[in-house]
Amino acid sequence: MPMHPAAPEELSGLVDAYTQTAQAIMDLAYPCSDADFAKPTECPGWTVKDQLSHVVALEAMLIGRPDPEVDVPAYEHVRNDTGRLMERGVELRRERPDAEVVQEMQQVLARRLGQLKDLKDHEPENLDEAEMDSPLGRVPLLRGLTLRICDLWVHEQDIRAALGRPGNLDSAAAAVFTQSVLDALPMIVVKRAGVQPGRVVMVELTGPVVARAGVRVEKDENGEPHGHLMFTGGTDETGPIPVIGKTTSIQMSTDAFTRRAAGRRSTDDLHYSVHGDDQVARRVLDALVVTP
């Protein structure tokens, strides 16, 4: 059972996913009232307006217009250097009128999406060598686009949850984020959750993005635990993999999976079902967060 919808991997599909989720954020922002902008979101410490400010700050940097330096107070929700970096653009805009932030977002995203359209229309000859700027420095182009899509879509969902306007759980951007989490499953299961060799952990997403993937934990040549990623009914790059050993299967919706992976909801707040070892499932879900 391949993931449906499939996550785009080529430049054209990634640009389309980027454009769609950015446009969705703008569409959510336009009708917001003052009360809407002030609503708290599932991203700790941030309101709807703060979410928009964050998007503006990062996209402005990507068009070559970085924000000026600003001191960030010792907020409880800012826990590390990455958090402080992300907070700067939000802090800079906290006292600005809501409508001014929305207008800035419109201008910045119009220019950024124009850049991406030009990139799509004039694809680099060697994509493997192409790079782009990111908040953390230069990165390979396709990787950078994927990271930005994931960030934008997570914040789109933050805003939707706060406003009570669910949607785009079956979009290309939703598939990109879901795929990125599934790709990280071996690290999550083995390194973070400490699942031992001889066990299999399967994750089944019931939709709107539908997927079935998992990790078979074995010992490597040095006797250390190693995870083999399985997709589409139990295959990896080496071919079919028999699901053997003690298997724990975790079933949940796309919304539950992605909100937990984004660190927006605790395991206790999730709706999920388990076939197998409840403690193993709990450790994996506790370790599922992939956002900074």
PDB file of N, CA, C and O in Angstrom, residues 129-141:
ATOM      1  N   GLU A 129      23.726  19.381  -7.656  1.00  0.00           N
ATOM      2  CA  GLU A 129      24.691  20.361  -7.173  1.00  0.00           C
ATOM      3  C   GLU A 129      24.045  21.691  -6.793  1.00  0.00           C
ATOM      4  O   GLU A 129      24.692  22.540  -6.186  1.00  0.00           O
ATOM      5  N   ALA A 130      22.782  21.889  -7.147  1.00  0.00           N
ATOM      6  CA  ALA A 130      22.101  23.152  -6.857  1.00  0.00           C
ATOM      7  C   ALA A 130      21.859  23.304  -5.357  1.00  0.00           C
ATOM      8  O   ALA A 130      21.554  22.333  -4.665  1.00  0.00           O
ATOM      9  N   GLU A 131      21.980  24.528  -4.864  1.00  0.00           N
ATOM     10  CA  GLU A 131      21.789  24.808  -3.441  1.00  0.00           C
ATOM     11  C   GLU A 131      20.853  25.991  -3.265  1.00  0.00           C
ATOM     12  O   GLU A 131      20.539  26.720  -4.216  1.00  0.00           O
ATOM     13  N   MET A 132      20.405  26.191  -2.021  1.00  0.00           N
ATOM     14  CA  MET A 132      19.595  27.354  -1.680  1.00  0.00           C
ATOM     15  C   MET A 132      19.913  27.771  -0.250  1.00  0.00           C
ATOM     16  O   MET A 132      20.471  26.990   0.534  1.00  0.00           O
ATOM     17  N   ASP A 133      19.572  29.008   0.075  1.00  0.00           N
ATOM     18  CA  ASP A 133      19.719  29.472   1.449  1.00  0.00           C
ATOM     19  C   ASP A 133      18.644  28.838   2.327  1.00  0.00           C
ATOM     20  O   ASP A 133      17.559  28.489   1.867  1.00  0.00           O
ATOM     21  N   SER A 134      18.963  28.708   3.597  1.00  0.00           N
ATOM     22  CA  SER A 134      17.996  28.247   4.590  1.00  0.00           C
ATOM     23  C   SER A 134      18.282  29.001   5.882  1.00  0.00           C
ATOM     24  O   SER A 134      19.333  29.645   6.001  1.00  0.00           O
ATOM     25  N   PRO A 135      17.382  28.944   6.857  1.00  0.00           N
ATOM     26  CA  PRO A 135      17.647  29.624   8.131  1.00  0.00           C
ATOM     27  C   PRO A 135      18.925  29.159   8.813  1.00  0.00           C
ATOM     28  O   PRO A 135      19.478  29.879   9.648  1.00  0.00           O
ATOM     29  N   LEU A 136      19.408  27.974   8.457  1.00  0.00           N
ATOM     30  CA  LEU A 136      20.601  27.423   9.104  1.00  0.00           C
ATOM     31  C   LEU A 136      21.780  27.327   8.148  1.00  0.00           C
ATOM     32  O   LEU A 136      22.732  26.589   8.400  1.00  0.00           O
ATOM     33  N   GLY A 137      21.722  28.061   7.011  1.00  0.00           N
ATOM     34  CA  GLY A 137      22.831  28.061   6.080  1.00  0.00           C
ATOM     35  C   GLY A 137      22.469  27.469   4.729  1.00  0.00           C
ATOM     36  O   GLY A 137      21.300  27.178   4.445  1.00  0.00           O
ATOM     37  N   ARG A 138      23.460  27.288   3.863  1.00  0.00           N
ATOM     38  CA  ARG A 138      23.241  26.735   2.528  1.00  0.00           C
ATOM     39  C   ARG A 138      22.968  25.238   2.614  1.00  0.00           C
ATOM     40  O   ARG A 138      23.639  24.509   3.360  1.00  0.00           O
ATOM     41  N   VAL A 139      21.987  24.796   1.836  1.00  0.00           N
ATOM     42  CA  VAL A 139      21.627  23.376   1.808  1.00  0.00           C
ATOM     43  C   VAL A 139      21.326  22.986   0.362  1.00  0.00           C
ATOM     44  O   VAL A 139      21.048  23.859  -0.471  1.00  0.00           O
ATOM     45  N   PRO A 140      21.378  21.680   0.034  1.00  0.00           N
ATOM     46  CA  PRO A 140      20.974  21.252  -1.307  1.00  0.00           C
ATOM     47  C   PRO A 140      19.560  21.729  -1.626  1.00  0.00           C
ATOM     48  O   PRO A 140      18.694  21.757  -0.751  1.00  0.00           O
ATOM     49  N   LEU A 141      19.333  22.107  -2.875  1.00  0.00           N
ATOM     50  CA  LEU A 141      18.087  22.756  -3.272  1.00  0.00           C
ATOM     51  C   LEU A 141      16.845  21.942  -2.923  1.00  0.00           C
ATOM     52  O   LEU A 141      15.918  22.453  -2.277  1.00  0.00           O
TER      53      LEU A 141
END
